[in-house]
């Protein structure tokens, strides 16, 4: 009895200390806010003080816990639902003007004839010159059914056109493309887990199955950053038996604990599946791919996933603002948590570290294959990650790819072939000439390392011995714009081709074309076309530990 009383007393004291610290800290926070408002030499912005305090409180926890003020809730709704009121187009800024960057097929911008490259001159009579893309975006959005009046300079003709566009509820599908990659293997690209994306997935799957030729399925979760967990469970329900546990959550309190089982009858539990993943596959995308792997229901092809095993919830904190807070970790059917970064234990400098190898634990799939926690999901068939150079991304980010695509489609008005189009050698030489006068403040990491080596060698008096070799390597690198245009031609060509195809066939055409040259899709087709290889992987291949 004495021992039991002692434990109970300690628990009460502990709880009391926690309550005392909370009350004390809340009082200090209120006093700080009051005194800064009353006594700071200049009158502070009260809203900014609150925002700074909220950012300070959440910054040492994890990147996903954050304060969402009222003015940010509209963007948060778009992120989680994929819906907003507007005309349905992406825009980009070039100089003082904003241009249409991509109209979504079938939405108001597209139905009213807006095309990539159209320049927005006026919005409801207000000049769009110099107001920036953020302001233009805000002016284009509005309640469905309302009208926005645009004056645009048409890309192909240069003529000014006046348009009265009725806004609609824009719902961006999480399934931008599906189709067949050959006579019997279907492909579905899933880009995010927004509201009702599972319905779009079901519709795509049912259409692929409609004529009876579907013998294998590729689910593409590359660069899918996740979203709503419940949508992941609904998607898993299509491929595994009803009442199968597919994910569980564990948090500090009982309210944060839950086990999720499939609740509906599946569409197909026998269809061979390959899931494509990479370092951009995170959260709900990892739940789907990890559960299918743990249940030996699909072969995963690609690279290790991101490793986000944390679950967020939103809580109202007053005046239409919210706290998005991490409330739990999620666990795969095997019992593993794939969270890669340990935010609870920080280094002395405040930085965070990945889960150390010594704490990585082995788990088993339904068939007994080895899988591991603590670092994302390792694919069953590992492939090298595609490297995209900083030079290529800089050329794209500066708008040079878009600008050249504009010139190309003005020169060649007829649509290119959606499947077989390739940029010719002559046209790439034209692009290199186009780039001659374009500024690019670029230096490769290799060139930077060579400069650092040269400086260190000079300081430590080694340069007389190795200077000739350093300069020879520098010369061989040809780290200049024209040299990099040759070195990274394949990467740049793909971006140019995508931009040209986008102008004729929308996003769906870009995806369809890219499948013809995708090594990971080709590997998936190989696995699905070889039943023995597929079966061997699912019954006997362990994943790599790291």
Coordinates of C-alpha atoms in Angstrom, one line a residue:
X1 CA 0.0 0.0 0.0
X2 CA 2.8 2.4 0.9
X3 CA 4.5 1.7 -2.4
X4 CA 1.3 2.3 -4.3
X5 CA 0.5 5.5 -2.4
X6 CA 4.0 6.7 -3.1
X7 CA 3.7 6.2 -6.9
X8 CA 0.3 7.9 -6.9
X9 CA 1.7 10.8 -5.0
X10 CA 4.5 11.2 -7.4
X11 CA 2.1 11.2 -10.3
X12 CA 0.0 13.9 -8.7
X13 CA 3.1 16.0 -8.0
X14 CA 4.3 15.5 -11.6
X15 CA 0.9 16.6 -12.9
X16 CA 0.8 19.5 -10.5
X17 CA 4.3 20.6 -11.6
X18 CA 3.2 20.5 -15.3
X19 CA 0.1 22.5 -14.6
X20 CA 2.2 25.1 -12.6
X21 CA 4.7 25.4 -15.4
X22 CA 1.9 25.9 -18.0
X23 CA 0.2 28.6 -15.9
X24 CA 3.5 30.3 -15.1
X25 CA 4.6 30.4 -18.8
X26 CA 1.2 31.6 -20.0
X27 CA 1.4 34.5 -17.5
X28 CA 4.9 35.4 -18.6
X29 CA 3.8 35.3 -22.3
X30 CA 0.8 37.6 -21.5
X31 CA 3.0 40.0 -19.6
X32 CA 5.6 40.1 -22.4
X33 CA 2.9 40.9 -24.9
X34 CA 1.5 43.6 -22.7
X35 CA 4.8 45.3 -21.9
X36 CA 6.0 45.3 -25.5
X37 CA 2.8 47.0 -26.6
X38 CA 3.0 49.6 -23.7
X39 CA 6.7 50.4 -23.5
X40 CA 8.5 49.6 -26.7
X41 CA 10.1 52.8 -28.2
X42 CA 8.0 52.5 -31.4
X43 CA 4.4 51.2 -31.5
X44 CA 4.7 47.5 -32.6
X45 CA 2.4 45.7 -34.9
X46 CA 0.2 43.7 -32.6
X47 CA -0.7 41.1 -35.2
X48 CA 3.0 40.6 -36.1
X49 CA 3.9 40.2 -32.4
X50 CA 1.4 37.3 -32.1
X51 CA 2.7 35.8 -35.4
X52 CA 6.3 36.0 -34.2
X53 CA 5.4 34.4 -30.9
X54 CA 3.5 31.6 -32.5
X55 CA 6.3 31.0 -35.0
X56 CA 8.8 30.9 -32.1
X57 CA 6.7 28.4 -30.1
X58 CA 6.3 26.0 -33.0
X59 CA 9.8 26.4 -34.6
X60 CA 11.6 24.0 -32.3
X61 CA 9.0 21.2 -32.7
X62 CA 8.8 20.0 -36.3
X63 CA 8.3 21.6 -39.7
X64 CA 4.6 20.5 -39.8
X65 CA 3.4 22.2 -36.6
X66 CA 2.4 25.8 -37.4
X67 CA 0.0 28.6 -36.6
X68 CA -2.4 29.4 -39.4
X69 CA -3.8 32.9 -39.1
X70 CA -7.2 33.7 -40.7
X71 CA -5.7 35.2 -43.9
X72 CA -3.8 31.9 -44.6
X73 CA -6.8 29.6 -44.3
X74 CA -7.9 30.0 -47.9
X75 CA -4.5 28.7 -49.1
X76 CA -4.7 25.9 -46.6
X77 CA -8.2 24.9 -47.9
X78 CA -6.8 24.8 -51.4
X79 CA -3.9 22.6 -50.3
X80 CA -6.2 20.1 -48.5
X81 CA -9.2 20.1 -50.8
X82 CA -7.7 21.0 -54.2
X83 CA -10.7 23.4 -54.6
X84 CA -11.0 27.2 -55.0
X85 CA -13.1 29.7 -56.8
X86 CA -11.5 31.2 -59.9
X87 CA -10.8 30.8 -63.6
X88 CA -8.6 27.7 -63.5
X89 CA -5.2 28.7 -64.7
X90 CA -1.6 28.9 -63.5
X91 CA 0.1 32.3 -64.1
X92 CA 3.8 33.4 -64.2
X93 CA 5.4 36.8 -64.0
X94 CA 7.8 38.1 -66.6
X95 CA 9.1 41.6 -66.0
X96 CA 6.3 43.9 -65.1
X97 CA 3.6 41.7 -66.6
X98 CA 1.8 38.4 -65.7
X99 CA 1.1 35.8 -68.3
X100 CA -1.0 32.7 -68.5
X101 CA 1.3 29.8 -67.7
X102 CA -1.2 26.9 -68.0
X103 CA -4.9 26.8 -68.4
X104 CA -6.6 23.7 -66.8
X105 CA -8.5 21.8 -69.4
X106 CA -12.2 22.3 -69.3
X107 CA -12.2 25.2 -66.8
X108 CA -13.2 28.8 -67.5
X109 CA -9.8 30.0 -68.7
X110 CA -9.6 27.2 -71.2
X111 CA -13.3 27.5 -72.2
X112 CA -12.8 31.2 -72.9
X113 CA -9.8 30.6 -75.2
X114 CA -6.9 31.6 -72.9
X115 CA -3.7 30.0 -73.9
X116 CA -0.1 29.8 -72.6
X117 CA 1.6 33.1 -73.2
X118 CA -1.4 35.3 -73.2
X119 CA -0.5 38.5 -71.4
X120 CA -3.0 39.9 -68.8
X121 CA -3.4 43.7 -69.4
X122 CA -6.3 44.6 -67.2
X123 CA -8.5 43.0 -64.5
X124 CA -11.9 44.6 -64.0
X125 CA -10.5 47.8 -65.5
X126 CA -7.4 47.9 -63.4
X127 CA -4.0 47.8 -65.1
X128 CA -2.1 44.6 -64.4
X129 CA 1.3 46.2 -65.1
X130 CA 3.6 46.0 -62.2
X131 CA 1.2 44.6 -59.6
X132 CA 2.8 41.2 -59.4
X133 CA 1.6 37.6 -59.8
X134 CA 0.4 37.3 -56.1
X135 CA -2.0 40.3 -56.6
X136 CA -3.1 39.1 -60.0
X137 CA -3.9 35.6 -58.5
X138 CA -6.0 37.2 -55.8
X139 CA -7.9 39.3 -58.3
X140 CA -8.7 36.3 -60.5
X141 CA -10.1 34.3 -57.6
X142 CA -13.5 34.8 -56.2
X143 CA -16.9 33.2 -55.5
X144 CA -18.1 30.8 -58.1
X145 CA -20.7 32.4 -60.3
X146 CA -19.2 35.9 -60.2
X147 CA -17.6 37.5 -63.2
X148 CA -14.1 38.8 -63.8
X149 CA -13.4 41.1 -66.8
X150 CA -10.1 40.6 -68.4
X151 CA -8.2 42.4 -71.2
X152 CA -5.5 40.1 -72.6
X153 CA -2.9 40.4 -75.3
X154 CA -3.2 37.2 -77.3
X155 CA 0.0 35.3 -77.6
X156 CA -0.3 34.2 -81.3
X157 CA -1.8 37.4 -82.8
X158 CA -0.7 40.2 -80.5
X159 CA -4.3 41.5 -80.5
X160 CA -6.1 42.7 -77.4
X161 CA -9.2 40.7 -76.5
X162 CA -11.8 41.6 -73.9
X163 CA -13.2 38.7 -71.9
X164 CA -15.9 38.4 -69.3
X165 CA -15.2 35.1 -67.5
X166 CA -17.5 33.5 -65.0
X167 CA -15.6 32.0 -62.1
X168 CA -16.3 28.4 -61.2
X169 CA -15.4 26.1 -58.3
X170 CA -12.1 24.8 -59.5
X171 CA -11.4 21.3 -58.3
X172 CA -8.0 20.0 -59.3
X173 CA -8.0 16.2 -59.5
X174 CA -5.3 14.3 -57.6
X175 CA -5.2 11.9 -60.6
X176 CA -3.9 14.1 -63.5
X177 CA -3.5 11.1 -65.9
X178 CA -4.3 7.5 -66.4
X179 CA -4.1 5.2 -69.4
X180 CA -2.3 2.2 -70.8
X181 CA 1.5 2.0 -71.3
X182 CA 1.0 -1.1 -73.5
X183 CA -1.8 -3.5 -74.5
X184 CA -2.3 -4.9 -71.0
X185 CA -0.6 -2.7 -68.4
X186 CA -2.4 0.3 -67.0
X187 CA -0.8 3.4 -65.4
X188 CA -2.3 5.9 -62.9
X189 CA -0.4 8.9 -61.8
X190 CA -1.5 10.1 -58.3
X191 CA -0.1 13.6 -57.5
X192 CA -1.6 14.4 -54.1
X193 CA -4.1 13.3 -51.4
X194 CA -6.6 16.0 -51.6
X195 CA -10.3 15.6 -50.7
X196 CA -12.1 12.9 -52.7
X197 CA -9.0 11.8 -54.6
X198 CA -10.0 8.2 -53.8
X199 CA -13.1 8.7 -55.9
X200 CA -10.9 9.8 -58.8
X201 CA -8.6 6.8 -58.3
X202 CA -11.6 4.4 -58.3
X203 CA -13.0 6.0 -61.5
X204 CA -9.6 5.7 -63.2
X205 CA -9.2 2.0 -62.1
X206 CA -12.8 1.1 -63.2
X207 CA -12.2 2.7 -66.6
X208 CA -8.9 0.8 -67.1
X209 CA -10.7 -2.4 -66.2
X210 CA -13.8 -1.7 -68.3
X211 CA -12.7 -3.6 -71.5
X212 CA -11.1 -6.6 -69.7
X213 CA -7.6 -6.1 -71.0
X214 CA -6.0 -4.9 -67.7
X215 CA -3.4 -7.5 -66.6
X216 CA -1.2 -5.3 -64.5
X217 CA -1.2 -1.8 -62.9
X218 CA 1.5 0.8 -62.3
X219 CA 0.6 3.3 -59.5
X220 CA 2.9 6.3 -59.7
X221 CA 3.5 8.0 -56.3
X222 CA 6.7 9.7 -57.2
X223 CA 6.8 13.3 -55.8
X224 CA 3.5 12.8 -54.1
X225 CA 3.8 14.8 -50.9
X226 CA 0.8 13.3 -49.2
X227 CA -2.3 14.8 -47.7
X228 CA -5.4 13.3 -46.1
X229 CA -4.8 10.0 -44.4
X230 CA -8.4 8.8 -44.7
X231 CA -8.1 9.1 -48.5
X232 CA -5.1 6.7 -48.3
X233 CA -7.2 4.2 -46.4
X234 CA -10.0 4.4 -49.1
X235 CA -7.5 3.8 -51.9
X236 CA -6.0 0.8 -50.0
X237 CA -9.6 -0.5 -49.7
X238 CA -9.6 -1.0 -53.5
X239 CA -6.8 -3.5 -53.4
X240 CA -6.9 -5.5 -50.2
X241 CA -9.7 -7.5 -48.5
X242 CA -12.3 -5.7 -46.4
X243 CA -11.4 -5.3 -42.7
X244 CA -7.6 -5.4 -43.3
X245 CA -5.6 -3.3 -41.0
X246 CA -3.6 -0.9 -43.2
X247 CA -2.3 1.8 -40.8
X248 CA -2.4 2.8 -37.1
X249 CA -1.7 6.0 -35.2
X250 CA -0.2 6.4 -31.7
X251 CA 0.1 9.7 -29.8
X252 CA 0.3 11.0 -26.3
X253 CA -3.4 10.8 -25.5
X254 CA -6.0 8.1 -26.2
X255 CA -7.8 10.5 -28.6
X256 CA -4.7 10.3 -30.8
X257 CA -4.7 6.5 -31.0
X258 CA -6.5 4.8 -33.8
X259 CA -6.4 1.7 -36.0
X260 CA -7.6 2.1 -39.6
X261 CA -9.1 -0.9 -41.4
X262 CA -10.5 -1.1 -44.9
X263 CA -14.2 -0.7 -44.8
X264 CA -15.5 -1.5 -48.3
X265 CA -15.4 -4.4 -50.6
X266 CA -12.2 -4.3 -52.8
X267 CA -12.2 -3.7 -56.5
X268 CA -9.5 -6.3 -57.2
X269 CA -7.3 -8.2 -54.7
X270 CA -5.3 -10.2 -57.3
X271 CA -4.3 -7.6 -60.0
X272 CA -0.5 -7.4 -60.1
X273 CA 0.7 -3.9 -59.0
X274 CA 3.9 -2.0 -59.1
X275 CA 4.2 1.2 -57.1
X276 CA 6.7 3.8 -58.2
X277 CA 8.3 5.8 -55.4
X278 CA 11.1 8.3 -54.8
X279 CA 12.5 10.8 -52.3
X280 CA 9.5 13.0 -52.9
X281 CA 7.0 10.4 -51.9
X282 CA 5.8 11.3 -48.4
X283 CA 3.1 11.0 -45.8
X284 CA -0.1 9.5 -47.2
X285 CA 1.8 8.3 -50.3
X286 CA 4.1 6.4 -48.0
X287 CA 1.0 4.9 -46.2
X288 CA -0.3 3.5 -49.4
X289 CA 3.0 2.2 -50.7
X290 CA 4.2 1.0 -47.3
X291 CA 1.0 -0.9 -46.6
X292 CA 0.9 -2.5 -50.0
X293 CA 4.5 -3.6 -49.4
X294 CA 3.9 -4.9 -45.9
X295 CA 0.9 -6.8 -47.1
X296 CA 2.9 -8.2 -50.0
X297 CA 0.3 -6.7 -52.3
X298 CA 2.6 -4.7 -54.6
X299 CA 6.2 -4.5 -55.7
X300 CA 7.8 -1.1 -55.1
X301 CA 10.2 0.3 -57.7
X302 CA 12.4 3.4 -57.4
X303 CA 14.2 5.1 -54.5
X304 CA 13.8 5.4 -50.8
X305 CA 10.8 7.5 -49.8
X306 CA 11.0 10.7 -47.8
X307 CA 10.3 9.3 -44.4
X308 CA 7.4 11.3 -42.9
X309 CA 5.7 9.2 -40.3
X310 CA 3.9 12.0 -38.5
X311 CA 0.2 12.8 -38.4
X312 CA -1.2 16.4 -38.2
X313 CA -4.5 17.7 -37.0
X314 CA -5.9 21.2 -37.0
X315 CA -7.4 22.8 -33.9
X316 CA -9.2 26.1 -33.8
X317 CA -7.5 28.7 -31.6
X318 CA -10.0 31.6 -32.0
X319 CA -10.9 34.3 -34.5
X320 CA -10.9 31.9 -37.5
X321 CA -7.3 30.9 -37.0
X322 CA -6.0 27.4 -36.4
X323 CA -3.1 25.5 -35.1
X324 CA -1.8 22.7 -37.3
X325 CA -0.2 20.3 -34.9
X326 CA 1.5 17.0 -35.0
X327 CA -0.6 14.7 -32.8
X328 CA 0.7 11.2 -33.6
X329 CA 3.0 8.9 -35.5
X330 CA 1.6 6.4 -37.9
X331 CA 2.6 2.7 -38.2
X332 CA 2.5 0.3 -41.1
X333 CA 0.8 -3.1 -40.8
X334 CA 4.2 -4.7 -40.0
X335 CA 4.5 -2.4 -37.0
X336 CA 7.2 -0.2 -38.3
X337 CA 7.2 3.7 -38.2
X338 CA 9.0 5.1 -41.2
X339 CA 9.7 8.6 -39.7
X340 CA 13.3 9.4 -40.7
X341 CA 14.1 12.5 -38.7
X342 CA 14.0 12.5 -34.9
X343 CA 12.6 15.9 -34.0
X344 CA 12.3 15.1 -30.3
X345 CA 16.1 14.9 -29.8
X346 CA 18.0 17.8 -31.0
X347 CA 21.8 18.4 -31.2
X348 CA 23.5 21.0 -29.1
X349 CA 23.3 23.5 -32.0
X350 CA 19.5 23.0 -32.3
X351 CA 19.8 20.9 -35.5
X352 CA 18.0 17.6 -35.9
X353 CA 19.4 14.2 -37.0
X354 CA 18.2 11.2 -38.9
X355 CA 17.4 8.1 -36.9
X356 CA 20.8 6.4 -36.2
X357 CA 21.5 3.0 -37.7
X358 CA 21.8 1.6 -34.2
X359 CA 18.1 2.3 -33.6
X360 CA 16.8 0.9 -36.9
X361 CA 14.6 -2.2 -36.2
X362 CA 13.8 -5.1 -38.5
X363 CA 10.2 -6.0 -39.2
X364 CA 8.5 -8.6 -41.4
X365 CA 5.9 -8.4 -44.2
X366 CA 3.0 -10.8 -44.3
X367 CA 5.1 -13.2 -46.2
X368 CA 8.1 -12.9 -43.9
X369 CA 10.3 -10.5 -46.0
X370 CA 12.5 -8.2 -44.0
X371 CA 11.6 -4.5 -44.0
X372 CA 12.9 -1.7 -41.7
X373 CA 11.8 1.4 -39.8
X374 CA 13.4 4.7 -39.2
X375 CA 14.2 5.9 -42.7
X376 CA 11.3 6.0 -45.1
X377 CA 10.3 3.0 -47.2
X378 CA 12.9 1.2 -49.2
X379 CA 11.7 -0.1 -52.6
X380 CA 11.9 -3.8 -53.5
X381 CA 13.6 -2.9 -56.8
X382 CA 16.0 0.0 -56.2
X383 CA 16.9 2.2 -59.1
X384 CA 19.3 5.2 -59.3
X385 CA 17.7 8.6 -58.8
X386 CA 17.5 10.9 -61.8
X387 CA 20.0 13.7 -61.5
X388 CA 19.0 17.1 -62.6
X389 CA 21.7 19.7 -62.6
X390 CA 21.5 23.1 -60.9
X391 CA 22.3 24.6 -64.3
X392 CA 19.3 23.0 -65.8
X393 CA 17.0 24.1 -63.0
X394 CA 18.4 27.6 -63.2
X395 CA 17.7 27.9 -66.9
X396 CA 14.1 26.7 -66.2
X397 CA 13.7 29.0 -63.1
X398 CA 14.8 32.1 -65.0
X399 CA 12.1 31.4 -67.6
X400 CA 14.4 30.7 -70.5
X401 CA 12.8 27.3 -71.3
X402 CA 9.4 28.9 -71.4
X403 CA 10.6 31.8 -73.5
X404 CA 12.2 29.5 -76.1
X405 CA 9.0 27.3 -76.2
X406 CA 7.1 30.5 -77.0
X407 CA 9.4 31.1 -80.0
X408 CA 9.1 27.5 -81.1
X409 CA 5.3 27.3 -81.2
X410 CA 5.2 30.6 -83.0
X411 CA 7.5 29.3 -85.6
X412 CA 5.9 25.9 -85.9
X413 CA 2.2 26.5 -85.5
X414 CA 1.0 22.9 -86.2
X415 CA 0.7 20.6 -83.2
X416 CA 3.6 18.2 -82.7
X417 CA 2.9 14.4 -82.4
X418 CA 1.9 13.7 -78.8
X419 CA 3.8 10.4 -78.6
X420 CA 6.8 10.6 -80.8
X421 CA 7.8 14.3 -80.7
X422 CA 11.5 14.9 -80.0
X423 CA 13.4 18.2 -80.3
X424 CA 15.7 18.0 -83.4
X425 CA 19.5 18.7 -83.4
X426 CA 18.8 21.8 -85.4
X427 CA 16.3 23.1 -83.0
X428 CA 18.6 22.5 -80.0
X429 CA 21.3 24.5 -81.8
X430 CA 18.7 27.2 -82.2
X431 CA 18.2 27.1 -78.4
X432 CA 21.9 27.4 -77.8
X433 CA 22.0 30.5 -80.0
X434 CA 19.0 31.8 -78.1
X435 CA 20.9 31.4 -74.8
X436 CA 24.0 33.2 -76.0
X437 CA 23.0 36.6 -74.6
X438 CA 21.1 35.3 -71.6
X439 CA 22.8 36.0 -68.2
X440 CA 23.3 33.0 -65.9
X441 CA 25.3 33.5 -62.7
X442 CA 26.1 29.9 -62.4
X443 CA 29.0 27.9 -61.1
X444 CA 28.9 24.1 -60.5
X445 CA 29.6 22.6 -57.2
X446 CA 32.6 20.9 -58.8
X447 CA 34.0 24.3 -60.0
X448 CA 33.4 25.7 -56.5
X449 CA 35.3 22.8 -55.0
X450 CA 38.2 23.3 -57.4
X451 CA 38.4 27.0 -56.5
X452 CA 38.5 26.1 -52.8
X453 CA 41.2 23.5 -53.5
X454 CA 43.2 26.1 -55.4
X455 CA 43.0 28.6 -52.5
X456 CA 43.9 25.9 -49.9
X457 CA 46.8 24.6 -52.0
X458 CA 48.2 28.2 -52.4
X459 CA 47.8 28.8 -48.6
X460 CA 49.5 25.5 -47.7
X461 CA 52.2 25.9 -50.3
X462 CA 51.2 22.9 -52.4
X463 CA 50.2 24.8 -55.5
X464 CA 53.6 24.6 -57.1
X465 CA 53.3 20.8 -57.0
X466 CA 49.7 20.3 -58.0
X467 CA 48.7 23.6 -59.6
X468 CA 49.1 22.3 -63.2
X469 CA 46.7 19.4 -62.5
X470 CA 44.1 21.7 -60.9
X471 CA 44.2 24.0 -63.9
X472 CA 44.1 21.1 -66.3
X473 CA 41.0 19.7 -64.6
X474 CA 39.4 23.2 -64.6
X475 CA 40.0 23.4 -68.4
X476 CA 38.6 20.0 -69.0
X477 CA 35.4 20.9 -67.1
X478 CA 34.5 23.8 -69.4
X479 CA 32.2 25.1 -66.7
X480 CA 30.7 27.8 -68.9
X481 CA 27.3 28.4 -70.2
X482 CA 27.8 26.9 -73.7
X483 CA 29.7 23.9 -72.2
X484 CA 26.9 23.2 -69.8
X485 CA 24.3 23.5 -72.5
X486 CA 26.1 20.6 -74.2
X487 CA 26.8 18.6 -71.1
X488 CA 23.2 18.8 -69.8
X489 CA 21.5 18.7 -73.2
X490 CA 19.3 15.6 -72.5
X491 CA 17.9 17.2 -69.3
X492 CA 17.3 20.6 -71.0
X493 CA 15.8 19.0 -74.1
X494 CA 13.2 17.1 -71.9
X495 CA 12.1 20.4 -70.3
X496 CA 11.8 22.1 -73.7
X497 CA 9.8 19.2 -75.1
X498 CA 7.5 19.2 -72.0
X499 CA 6.9 22.9 -72.4
X500 CA 6.0 22.6 -76.1
X501 CA 3.7 19.6 -75.5
X502 CA 2.0 21.5 -72.7
X503 CA 0.9 24.2 -75.2
X504 CA -0.8 21.6 -77.4
X505 CA -1.9 18.8 -75.1
X506 CA -2.1 20.2 -71.6
X507 CA -0.6 18.4 -68.6
X508 CA -2.1 15.1 -69.7
X509 CA -0.1 15.1 -72.9
X510 CA 3.2 15.9 -71.1
X511 CA 2.7 12.9 -68.8
X512 CA 1.7 10.6 -71.6
X513 CA 4.8 11.6 -73.7
X514 CA 7.2 11.2 -70.8
X515 CA 6.1 7.6 -70.2
X516 CA 7.8 6.6 -73.4
X517 CA 11.2 7.6 -72.0
X518 CA 10.8 6.7 -68.3
X519 CA 13.3 4.1 -67.1
X520 CA 11.3 3.3 -64.0
X521 CA 8.1 2.8 -65.9
X522 CA 10.0 0.5 -68.2
X523 CA 11.3 -1.5 -65.2
X524 CA 7.8 -1.7 -63.8
X525 CA 6.5 -3.0 -67.1
X526 CA 9.3 -5.6 -67.1
X527 CA 8.3 -6.8 -63.6
X528 CA 4.6 -6.9 -64.4
X529 CA 5.2 -8.8 -67.7
X530 CA 7.2 -11.5 -65.9
X531 CA 4.8 -13.3 -63.4
X532 CA 7.7 -15.4 -62.0
X533 CA 9.8 -12.4 -61.3
X534 CA 6.9 -10.6 -59.7
X535 CA 6.1 -13.6 -57.5
X536 CA 9.7 -14.1 -56.5
X537 CA 10.0 -10.5 -55.3
X538 CA 6.8 -10.6 -53.3
X539 CA 7.6 -13.9 -51.6
X540 CA 11.3 -13.8 -51.0
X541 CA 13.1 -10.5 -51.6
X542 CA 14.1 -8.6 -48.5
X543 CA 14.5 -4.8 -48.8
X544 CA 17.8 -3.2 -48.2
X545 CA 18.5 -1.8 -44.8
X546 CA 19.7 1.6 -46.0

